[in-house]
Amino acid sequence: MDSRDDQQDPQGEVKGADITTIVARDIMSRDFARVSPETSIGDIITHFSKRACPDLVVTDHDGTFRGVITPFELMTHLNPIIGVRTRRKVSCIECMIMGEASVAADIMTKGHLTIREETPVMEVLRLLEKYHHPDLFVVDERGVALGVVSICGIISHLRIVGHL
């Protein structure tokens, strides 16, 4: 006789798993966009115009998490009217590229919230709600970026395991 706890989906997820046992490691994506602090603003513009606009994780050569660039951060520097998160604004792309803001390190948010692989999904949800951000970045004990947990990834995981 099959119980919900014994059923598995094709990816090996246990259906009906206790939600309190789900941690960031179970739901994070290891496939995320990364750039170095020296990446040019032009390359960042290209990234946001060619891809589905995921946030860019800024990491050192050893993978250490340094910050995040969201499309809003980029737009803040492109257009002073949009200035959402910072007061440093530039009114034209040419001015920005030629001026002070020339690389990723100049526009990234340095204090972005990170979590560990062992962070329970309920805590992840609480943090996402509290800080109104659609994703959190997972780092190890040395600060190396390992993955990203998105609200959509959580919804997908909870649907697969039978909680939605």
N, C-alpha and C. Protein backbone atom coordinates (compact mmCIF):
# COMPACT_ATOMS: atom_id res chain seq x y z
N MET A 1 0.83 -1.17 0.00
CA MET A 1 0.00 0.00 0.00
C MET A 1 0.89 1.25 0.00
N ASP A 2 0.65 2.15 -0.96
CA ASP A 2 1.45 3.36 -1.08
C ASP A 2 0.91 4.47 -0.19
N SER A 3 1.80 5.14 0.50
CA SER A 3 1.41 6.34 1.22
C SER A 3 2.03 7.53 0.50
N ARG A 4 1.51 8.71 0.73
CA ARG A 4 2.06 9.90 0.08
C ARG A 4 3.54 10.06 0.38
N ASP A 5 3.97 9.71 1.58
CA ASP A 5 5.36 9.88 1.95
C ASP A 5 6.30 8.99 1.16
N ASP A 6 5.77 7.90 0.59
CA ASP A 6 6.61 6.96 -0.14
C ASP A 6 6.65 7.25 -1.64
N GLN A 7 5.81 8.11 -2.14
CA GLN A 7 5.76 8.38 -3.56
C GLN A 7 6.88 9.34 -3.94
N GLN A 8 7.49 9.07 -5.11
CA GLN A 8 8.53 9.95 -5.60
C GLN A 8 8.16 10.45 -6.98
N ASP A 9 8.55 11.69 -7.28
CA ASP A 9 8.37 12.20 -8.63
C ASP A 9 9.56 11.75 -9.47
N PRO A 10 9.55 12.00 -10.78
CA PRO A 10 10.65 11.55 -11.63
C PRO A 10 12.02 12.11 -11.25
N GLN A 11 12.08 13.23 -10.53
CA GLN A 11 13.36 13.81 -10.14
C GLN A 11 13.83 13.30 -8.78
N GLY A 12 13.12 12.36 -8.19
CA GLY A 12 13.52 11.80 -6.92
C GLY A 12 13.00 12.53 -5.71
N GLU A 13 12.17 13.54 -5.90
CA GLU A 13 11.60 14.29 -4.78
C GLU A 13 10.56 13.42 -4.07
N VAL A 14 10.60 13.38 -2.76
CA VAL A 14 9.61 12.61 -2.01
C VAL A 14 8.35 13.45 -1.89
N LYS A 15 7.24 12.90 -2.39
CA LYS A 15 5.97 13.63 -2.31
C LYS A 15 5.47 13.59 -0.88
N GLY A 16 4.95 14.71 -0.43
CA GLY A 16 4.39 14.79 0.91
C GLY A 16 5.42 14.95 2.00
N ALA A 17 6.67 15.24 1.65
CA ALA A 17 7.71 15.44 2.66
C ALA A 17 7.29 16.56 3.61
N ASP A 18 7.65 16.41 4.86
CA ASP A 18 7.33 17.41 5.88
C ASP A 18 8.00 18.73 5.50
N ILE A 19 7.20 19.78 5.38
CA ILE A 19 7.71 21.08 4.94
C ILE A 19 8.78 21.62 5.88
N THR A 20 8.74 21.24 7.14
CA THR A 20 9.73 21.74 8.10
C THR A 20 11.10 21.12 7.88
N THR A 21 11.19 20.07 7.07
CA THR A 21 12.48 19.44 6.79
C THR A 21 13.14 19.97 5.52
N ILE A 22 12.42 20.80 4.76
CA ILE A 22 12.96 21.34 3.52
C ILE A 22 13.89 22.51 3.85
N VAL A 23 15.09 22.48 3.27
CA VAL A 23 16.07 23.55 3.51
C VAL A 23 16.50 24.15 2.16
N ALA A 24 17.22 25.26 2.23
CA ALA A 24 17.65 25.98 1.03
C ALA A 24 18.36 25.07 0.03
N ARG A 25 19.20 24.16 0.50
CA ARG A 25 19.92 23.23 -0.36
C ARG A 25 18.97 22.46 -1.27
N ASP A 26 17.78 22.11 -0.75
CA ASP A 26 16.80 21.32 -1.50
C ASP A 26 16.16 22.11 -2.64
N ILE A 27 16.13 23.41 -2.53
CA ILE A 27 15.36 24.21 -3.48
C ILE A 27 16.19 25.23 -4.25
N MET A 28 17.49 25.32 -3.95
CA MET A 28 18.29 26.34 -4.62
C MET A 28 18.69 25.89 -6.02
N SER A 29 18.90 26.86 -6.87
CA SER A 29 19.42 26.62 -8.21
C SER A 29 20.90 26.96 -8.18
N ARG A 30 21.71 26.07 -8.72
CA ARG A 30 23.14 26.35 -8.81
C ARG A 30 23.49 27.06 -10.12
N ASP A 31 22.49 27.23 -10.96
CA ASP A 31 22.67 27.89 -12.25
C ASP A 31 22.21 29.34 -12.12
N PHE A 32 23.15 30.25 -11.89
CA PHE A 32 22.81 31.66 -11.75
C PHE A 32 23.89 32.50 -12.42
N ALA A 33 23.49 33.69 -12.84
CA ALA A 33 24.40 34.58 -13.56
C ALA A 33 25.38 35.22 -12.60
N ARG A 34 26.67 35.15 -12.95
CA ARG A 34 27.73 35.74 -12.12
C ARG A 34 28.58 36.67 -12.97
N VAL A 35 29.08 37.69 -12.32
CA VAL A 35 30.05 38.58 -12.95
C VAL A 35 31.11 38.93 -11.93
N SER A 36 32.25 39.39 -12.40
CA SER A 36 33.30 39.83 -11.49
C SER A 36 33.09 41.30 -11.16
N PRO A 37 33.70 41.80 -10.10
CA PRO A 37 33.58 43.22 -9.77
C PRO A 37 34.09 44.13 -10.89
N GLU A 38 34.95 43.61 -11.76
CA GLU A 38 35.53 44.40 -12.84
C GLU A 38 34.71 44.35 -14.13
N THR A 39 33.59 43.65 -14.15
CA THR A 39 32.76 43.56 -15.35
C THR A 39 32.28 44.96 -15.73
N SER A 40 32.38 45.27 -17.02
CA SER A 40 32.01 46.62 -17.48
C SER A 40 30.50 46.84 -17.43
N ILE A 41 30.12 48.10 -17.28
CA ILE A 41 28.70 48.46 -17.31
C ILE A 41 28.09 48.06 -18.65
N GLY A 42 28.85 48.21 -19.72
CA GLY A 42 28.37 47.79 -21.04
C GLY A 42 27.99 46.32 -21.07
N ASP A 43 28.82 45.46 -20.46
CA ASP A 43 28.51 44.02 -20.40
C ASP A 43 27.28 43.76 -19.53
N ILE A 44 27.11 44.54 -18.49
CA ILE A 44 25.94 44.39 -17.62
C ILE A 44 24.67 44.78 -18.38
N ILE A 45 24.75 45.87 -19.14
CA ILE A 45 23.62 46.28 -19.97
C ILE A 45 23.28 45.17 -20.96
N THR A 46 24.30 44.59 -21.58
CA THR A 46 24.08 43.49 -22.53
C THR A 46 23.41 42.32 -21.84
N HIS A 47 23.87 41.96 -20.65
CA HIS A 47 23.27 40.84 -19.91
C HIS A 47 21.78 41.09 -19.68
N PHE A 48 21.44 42.25 -19.15
CA PHE A 48 20.04 42.53 -18.83
C PHE A 48 19.18 42.68 -20.08
N SER A 49 19.76 42.99 -21.21
CA SER A 49 18.96 43.13 -22.42
C SER A 49 18.81 41.82 -23.18
N LYS A 50 19.67 40.84 -22.93
CA LYS A 50 19.62 39.57 -23.66
C LYS A 50 18.97 38.44 -22.88
N ARG A 51 19.02 38.47 -21.59
CA ARG A 51 18.51 37.37 -20.78
C ARG A 51 17.18 37.76 -20.18
N ALA A 52 16.63 36.89 -19.40
CA ALA A 52 15.32 37.14 -18.78
C ALA A 52 15.43 38.10 -17.60
N CYS A 53 16.50 38.82 -17.52
CA CYS A 53 16.74 39.83 -16.49
C CYS A 53 16.92 39.28 -15.07
N PRO A 54 17.58 38.14 -14.91
CA PRO A 54 17.83 37.71 -13.53
C PRO A 54 18.88 38.61 -12.90
N ASP A 55 18.83 38.71 -11.58
CA ASP A 55 19.84 39.48 -10.87
C ASP A 55 21.22 38.91 -11.18
N LEU A 56 22.22 39.75 -11.15
CA LEU A 56 23.60 39.34 -11.36
C LEU A 56 24.29 39.23 -10.01
N VAL A 57 24.93 38.11 -9.75
CA VAL A 57 25.71 37.93 -8.53
C VAL A 57 27.13 38.37 -8.84
N VAL A 58 27.67 39.23 -8.01
CA VAL A 58 29.05 39.68 -8.19
C VAL A 58 29.92 38.85 -7.25
N THR A 59 30.90 38.14 -7.85
CA THR A 59 31.80 37.29 -7.06
C THR A 59 33.25 37.58 -7.44
N ASP A 60 34.13 37.38 -6.47
CA ASP A 60 35.56 37.46 -6.74
C ASP A 60 35.98 36.25 -7.56
N HIS A 61 37.26 36.22 -7.96
CA HIS A 61 37.78 35.10 -8.76
C HIS A 61 37.63 33.75 -8.06
N ASP A 62 37.59 33.75 -6.73
CA ASP A 62 37.45 32.49 -5.99
C ASP A 62 35.98 32.15 -5.68
N GLY A 63 35.06 32.93 -6.22
CA GLY A 63 33.63 32.66 -6.02
C GLY A 63 33.02 33.33 -4.81
N THR A 64 33.81 34.11 -4.05
CA THR A 64 33.29 34.78 -2.86
C THR A 64 32.25 35.82 -3.25
N PHE A 65 31.10 35.74 -2.60
CA PHE A 65 29.98 36.65 -2.84
C PHE A 65 30.38 38.06 -2.43
N ARG A 66 30.22 39.01 -3.35
CA ARG A 66 30.54 40.41 -3.06
C ARG A 66 29.33 41.32 -3.12
N GLY A 67 28.32 40.93 -3.89
CA GLY A 67 27.14 41.77 -4.01
C GLY A 67 26.22 41.30 -5.10
N VAL A 68 25.22 42.13 -5.37
CA VAL A 68 24.18 41.81 -6.35
C VAL A 68 23.92 43.05 -7.19
N ILE A 69 23.66 42.82 -8.45
CA ILE A 69 23.17 43.89 -9.31
C ILE A 69 21.82 43.45 -9.84
N THR A 70 20.80 44.24 -9.54
CA THR A 70 19.46 43.97 -10.07
C THR A 70 19.23 44.92 -11.23
N PRO A 71 18.23 44.62 -12.06
CA PRO A 71 17.89 45.57 -13.12
C PRO A 71 17.57 46.95 -12.55
N PHE A 72 17.01 47.02 -11.35
CA PHE A 72 16.72 48.31 -10.72
C PHE A 72 17.99 49.09 -10.41
N GLU A 73 19.04 48.41 -9.94
CA GLU A 73 20.31 49.11 -9.68
C GLU A 73 20.86 49.70 -10.97
N LEU A 74 20.80 48.91 -12.04
CA LEU A 74 21.29 49.42 -13.31
C LEU A 74 20.48 50.64 -13.74
N MET A 75 19.16 50.54 -13.68
CA MET A 75 18.31 51.65 -14.10
C MET A 75 18.48 52.87 -13.20
N THR A 76 18.77 52.65 -11.93
CA THR A 76 19.03 53.77 -11.02
C THR A 76 20.19 54.61 -11.52
N HIS A 77 21.18 53.95 -12.08
CA HIS A 77 22.35 54.66 -12.57
C HIS A 77 22.16 55.21 -13.97
N LEU A 78 21.17 54.68 -14.68
CA LEU A 78 20.90 55.16 -16.03
C LEU A 78 19.96 56.36 -16.05
N ASN A 79 19.04 56.40 -15.10
CA ASN A 79 17.99 57.41 -15.14
C ASN A 79 17.67 57.90 -13.73
N PRO A 80 17.89 59.17 -13.45
CA PRO A 80 17.66 59.67 -12.09
C PRO A 80 16.21 59.60 -11.63
N ILE A 81 15.27 59.53 -12.53
CA ILE A 81 13.86 59.44 -12.14
C ILE A 81 13.57 58.09 -11.49
N ILE A 82 14.26 57.06 -11.93
CA ILE A 82 14.00 55.71 -11.43
C ILE A 82 14.68 55.48 -10.09
N GLY A 83 15.69 56.24 -9.74
CA GLY A 83 16.49 56.10 -8.53
C GLY A 83 15.81 55.42 -7.36
N VAL A 84 15.81 54.10 -7.32
CA VAL A 84 15.09 53.34 -6.32
C VAL A 84 15.91 53.11 -5.07
N ARG A 85 17.15 52.66 -5.20
CA ARG A 85 17.89 52.19 -4.03
C ARG A 85 19.11 53.01 -3.67
N THR A 86 19.48 53.95 -4.49
CA THR A 86 20.69 54.70 -4.20
C THR A 86 20.51 56.14 -4.63
N ARG A 87 21.32 56.99 -4.09
CA ARG A 87 21.26 58.40 -4.49
C ARG A 87 22.28 58.71 -5.58
N ARG A 88 23.16 57.75 -5.87
CA ARG A 88 24.14 57.97 -6.93
C ARG A 88 23.44 57.74 -8.27
N LYS A 89 23.22 58.80 -9.01
CA LYS A 89 22.47 58.70 -10.25
C LYS A 89 23.23 59.36 -11.39
N VAL A 90 23.07 58.81 -12.56
CA VAL A 90 23.67 59.36 -13.77
C VAL A 90 22.55 59.50 -14.78
N SER A 91 22.50 60.60 -15.51
CA SER A 91 21.35 60.87 -16.37
C SER A 91 21.46 60.33 -17.78
N CYS A 92 22.60 59.82 -18.20
CA CYS A 92 22.70 59.27 -19.55
C CYS A 92 23.66 58.09 -19.57
N ILE A 93 23.41 57.18 -20.49
CA ILE A 93 24.24 55.98 -20.57
C ILE A 93 25.69 56.36 -20.87
N GLU A 94 25.88 57.27 -21.82
CA GLU A 94 27.25 57.67 -22.17
C GLU A 94 27.98 58.25 -20.96
N CYS A 95 27.26 59.08 -20.19
CA CYS A 95 27.87 59.68 -19.00
C CYS A 95 28.26 58.61 -17.99
N MET A 96 27.37 57.62 -17.84
CA MET A 96 27.63 56.57 -16.88
C MET A 96 28.83 55.74 -17.30
N ILE A 97 28.86 55.36 -18.58
CA ILE A 97 29.95 54.52 -19.06
C ILE A 97 31.27 55.27 -19.00
N MET A 98 31.24 56.56 -19.29
CA MET A 98 32.46 57.36 -19.29
C MET A 98 32.79 57.93 -17.91
N GLY A 99 31.83 57.93 -17.00
CA GLY A 99 32.01 58.58 -15.71
C GLY A 99 32.46 57.66 -14.60
N GLU A 100 31.98 57.96 -13.40
CA GLU A 100 32.41 57.25 -12.20
C GLU A 100 31.98 55.79 -12.20
N ALA A 101 30.76 55.51 -12.63
CA ALA A 101 30.24 54.15 -12.62
C ALA A 101 30.68 53.44 -13.89
N SER A 102 31.74 52.64 -13.79
CA SER A 102 32.25 51.99 -15.00
C SER A 102 32.30 50.47 -14.90
N VAL A 103 32.20 49.94 -13.70
CA VAL A 103 32.26 48.49 -13.52
C VAL A 103 31.22 48.03 -12.51
N ALA A 104 31.02 46.73 -12.45
CA ALA A 104 30.01 46.13 -11.56
C ALA A 104 30.17 46.60 -10.11
N ALA A 105 31.39 46.67 -9.63
CA ALA A 105 31.62 47.07 -8.24
C ALA A 105 31.07 48.46 -7.93
N ASP A 106 30.95 49.30 -8.96
CA ASP A 106 30.46 50.67 -8.76
C ASP A 106 28.95 50.74 -8.53
N ILE A 107 28.22 49.74 -9.00
CA ILE A 107 26.76 49.83 -8.89
C ILE A 107 26.11 48.70 -8.09
N MET A 108 26.90 47.72 -7.69
CA MET A 108 26.30 46.58 -6.98
C MET A 108 25.84 46.97 -5.57
N THR A 109 24.86 46.23 -5.08
CA THR A 109 24.43 46.34 -3.69
C THR A 109 25.32 45.40 -2.89
N LYS A 110 26.06 45.95 -1.94
CA LYS A 110 27.02 45.14 -1.18
C LYS A 110 26.40 44.42 0.00
N GLY A 111 25.33 44.94 0.53
CA GLY A 111 24.76 44.37 1.74
C GLY A 111 23.59 43.44 1.50
N HIS A 112 23.54 42.79 0.34
CA HIS A 112 22.41 41.92 0.04
C HIS A 112 22.38 40.74 1.02
N LEU A 113 21.20 40.41 1.46
CA LEU A 113 21.00 39.31 2.39
C LEU A 113 21.38 37.98 1.76
N THR A 114 22.14 37.17 2.49
CA THR A 114 22.48 35.82 2.04
C THR A 114 22.01 34.82 3.08
N ILE A 115 21.91 33.58 2.66
CA ILE A 115 21.51 32.49 3.56
C ILE A 115 22.47 31.33 3.38
N ARG A 116 22.38 30.36 4.27
CA ARG A 116 23.19 29.14 4.20
C ARG A 116 22.36 28.00 3.63
N GLU A 117 23.01 26.96 3.18
CA GLU A 117 22.32 25.79 2.62
C GLU A 117 21.34 25.16 3.61
N GLU A 118 21.63 25.25 4.90
CA GLU A 118 20.82 24.61 5.93
C GLU A 118 19.63 25.46 6.37
N THR A 119 19.46 26.66 5.81
CA THR A 119 18.36 27.53 6.22
C THR A 119 17.02 26.88 5.88
N PRO A 120 16.13 26.71 6.86
CA PRO A 120 14.83 26.08 6.60
C PRO A 120 13.99 26.92 5.64
N VAL A 121 13.21 26.24 4.80
CA VAL A 121 12.39 26.94 3.80
C VAL A 121 11.43 27.93 4.45
N MET A 122 10.93 27.63 5.63
CA MET A 122 10.02 28.57 6.29
C MET A 122 10.74 29.87 6.65
N GLU A 123 12.01 29.78 7.03
CA GLU A 123 12.81 30.98 7.30
C GLU A 123 13.10 31.72 5.99
N VAL A 124 13.38 30.98 4.92
CA VAL A 124 13.60 31.61 3.62
C VAL A 124 12.37 32.40 3.21
N LEU A 125 11.19 31.80 3.35
CA LEU A 125 9.94 32.49 3.00
C LEU A 125 9.74 33.74 3.86
N ARG A 126 10.06 33.64 5.14
CA ARG A 126 9.92 34.80 6.03
C ARG A 126 10.83 35.93 5.57
N LEU A 127 12.07 35.61 5.21
CA LEU A 127 13.02 36.63 4.77
C LEU A 127 12.60 37.24 3.43
N LEU A 128 12.13 36.40 2.51
CA LEU A 128 11.66 36.92 1.22
C LEU A 128 10.51 37.90 1.42
N GLU A 129 9.60 37.54 2.31
CA GLU A 129 8.46 38.42 2.58
C GLU A 129 8.90 39.70 3.29
N LYS A 130 9.75 39.57 4.28
CA LYS A 130 10.18 40.73 5.06
C LYS A 130 10.93 41.75 4.21
N TYR A 131 11.82 41.27 3.34
CA TYR A 131 12.65 42.18 2.57
C TYR A 131 12.13 42.44 1.16
N HIS A 132 10.99 41.87 0.83
CA HIS A 132 10.34 42.10 -0.46
C HIS A 132 11.29 41.91 -1.63
N HIS A 133 12.04 40.83 -1.60
CA HIS A 133 12.95 40.52 -2.70
C HIS A 133 12.59 39.13 -3.21
N PRO A 134 12.60 38.92 -4.53
CA PRO A 134 12.16 37.63 -5.07
C PRO A 134 13.16 36.49 -4.94
N ASP A 135 14.39 36.79 -4.51
CA ASP A 135 15.37 35.72 -4.37
C ASP A 135 16.40 36.05 -3.29
N LEU A 136 17.01 34.98 -2.79
CA LEU A 136 18.09 35.09 -1.81
C LEU A 136 19.25 34.24 -2.31
N PHE A 137 20.46 34.65 -2.01
CA PHE A 137 21.63 33.93 -2.47
C PHE A 137 22.19 33.07 -1.35
N VAL A 138 22.58 31.86 -1.72
CA VAL A 138 23.08 30.87 -0.77
C VAL A 138 24.61 30.90 -0.82
N VAL A 139 25.22 31.04 0.35
CA VAL A 139 26.68 31.04 0.45
C VAL A 139 27.12 30.00 1.48
N ASP A 140 28.37 29.54 1.33
CA ASP A 140 28.90 28.61 2.32
C ASP A 140 29.56 29.40 3.46
N GLU A 141 30.21 28.68 4.38
CA GLU A 141 30.80 29.33 5.56
C GLU A 141 31.93 30.29 5.21
N ARG A 142 32.53 30.14 4.03
CA ARG A 142 33.59 31.06 3.59
C ARG A 142 33.05 32.23 2.78
N GLY A 143 31.73 32.23 2.53
CA GLY A 143 31.12 33.31 1.75
C GLY A 143 31.09 33.05 0.26
N VAL A 144 31.42 31.83 -0.15
CA VAL A 144 31.40 31.48 -1.58
C VAL A 144 29.95 31.29 -2.02
N ALA A 145 29.58 31.93 -3.12
CA ALA A 145 28.22 31.83 -3.65
C ALA A 145 27.98 30.43 -4.22
N LEU A 146 26.94 29.76 -3.71
CA LEU A 146 26.62 28.40 -4.13
C LEU A 146 25.38 28.31 -5.00
N GLY A 147 24.43 29.21 -4.76
CA GLY A 147 23.18 29.13 -5.50
C GLY A 147 22.24 30.25 -5.16
N VAL A 148 21.06 30.16 -5.72
CA VAL A 148 20.02 31.16 -5.50
C VAL A 148 18.71 30.44 -5.21
N VAL A 149 17.97 30.97 -4.25
CA VAL A 149 16.63 30.47 -3.94
C VAL A 149 15.66 31.56 -4.34
N SER A 150 14.75 31.21 -5.25
CA SER A 150 13.76 32.19 -5.70
C SER A 150 12.38 31.79 -5.19
N ILE A 151 11.50 32.76 -5.10
CA ILE A 151 10.14 32.47 -4.68
C ILE A 151 9.48 31.51 -5.67
N CYS A 152 9.77 31.67 -6.96
CA CYS A 152 9.19 30.75 -7.96
C CYS A 152 9.75 29.34 -7.79
N GLY A 153 11.02 29.22 -7.42
CA GLY A 153 11.61 27.91 -7.17
C GLY A 153 10.97 27.24 -5.97
N ILE A 154 10.65 28.02 -4.95
CA ILE A 154 9.97 27.47 -3.76
C ILE A 154 8.58 26.98 -4.14
N ILE A 155 7.84 27.79 -4.89
CA ILE A 155 6.50 27.40 -5.32
C ILE A 155 6.56 26.10 -6.12
N SER A 156 7.50 26.01 -7.04
CA SER A 156 7.65 24.80 -7.85
C SER A 156 7.97 23.59 -6.98
N HIS A 157 8.91 23.74 -6.06
CA HIS A 157 9.29 22.63 -5.18
C HIS A 157 8.10 22.18 -4.31
N LEU A 158 7.40 23.14 -3.73
CA LEU A 158 6.26 22.79 -2.87
C LEU A 158 5.15 22.11 -3.67
N ARG A 159 4.97 22.49 -4.93
CA ARG A 159 3.98 21.82 -5.77
C ARG A 159 4.42 20.38 -6.04
N ILE A 160 5.69 20.18 -6.36
CA ILE A 160 6.20 18.85 -6.67
C ILE A 160 6.08 17.92 -5.47
N VAL A 161 6.39 18.42 -4.27
CA VAL A 161 6.35 17.56 -3.09
C VAL A 161 4.96 17.46 -2.47
N GLY A 162 3.97 18.09 -3.11
CA GLY A 162 2.59 17.91 -2.68
C GLY A 162 2.06 18.88 -1.66
N HIS A 163 2.75 20.00 -1.43
CA HIS A 163 2.26 20.98 -0.47
C HIS A 163 1.43 22.07 -1.11
N LEU A 164 1.38 22.13 -2.43
CA LEU A 164 0.54 23.10 -3.15
C LEU A 164 -0.28 22.38 -4.19
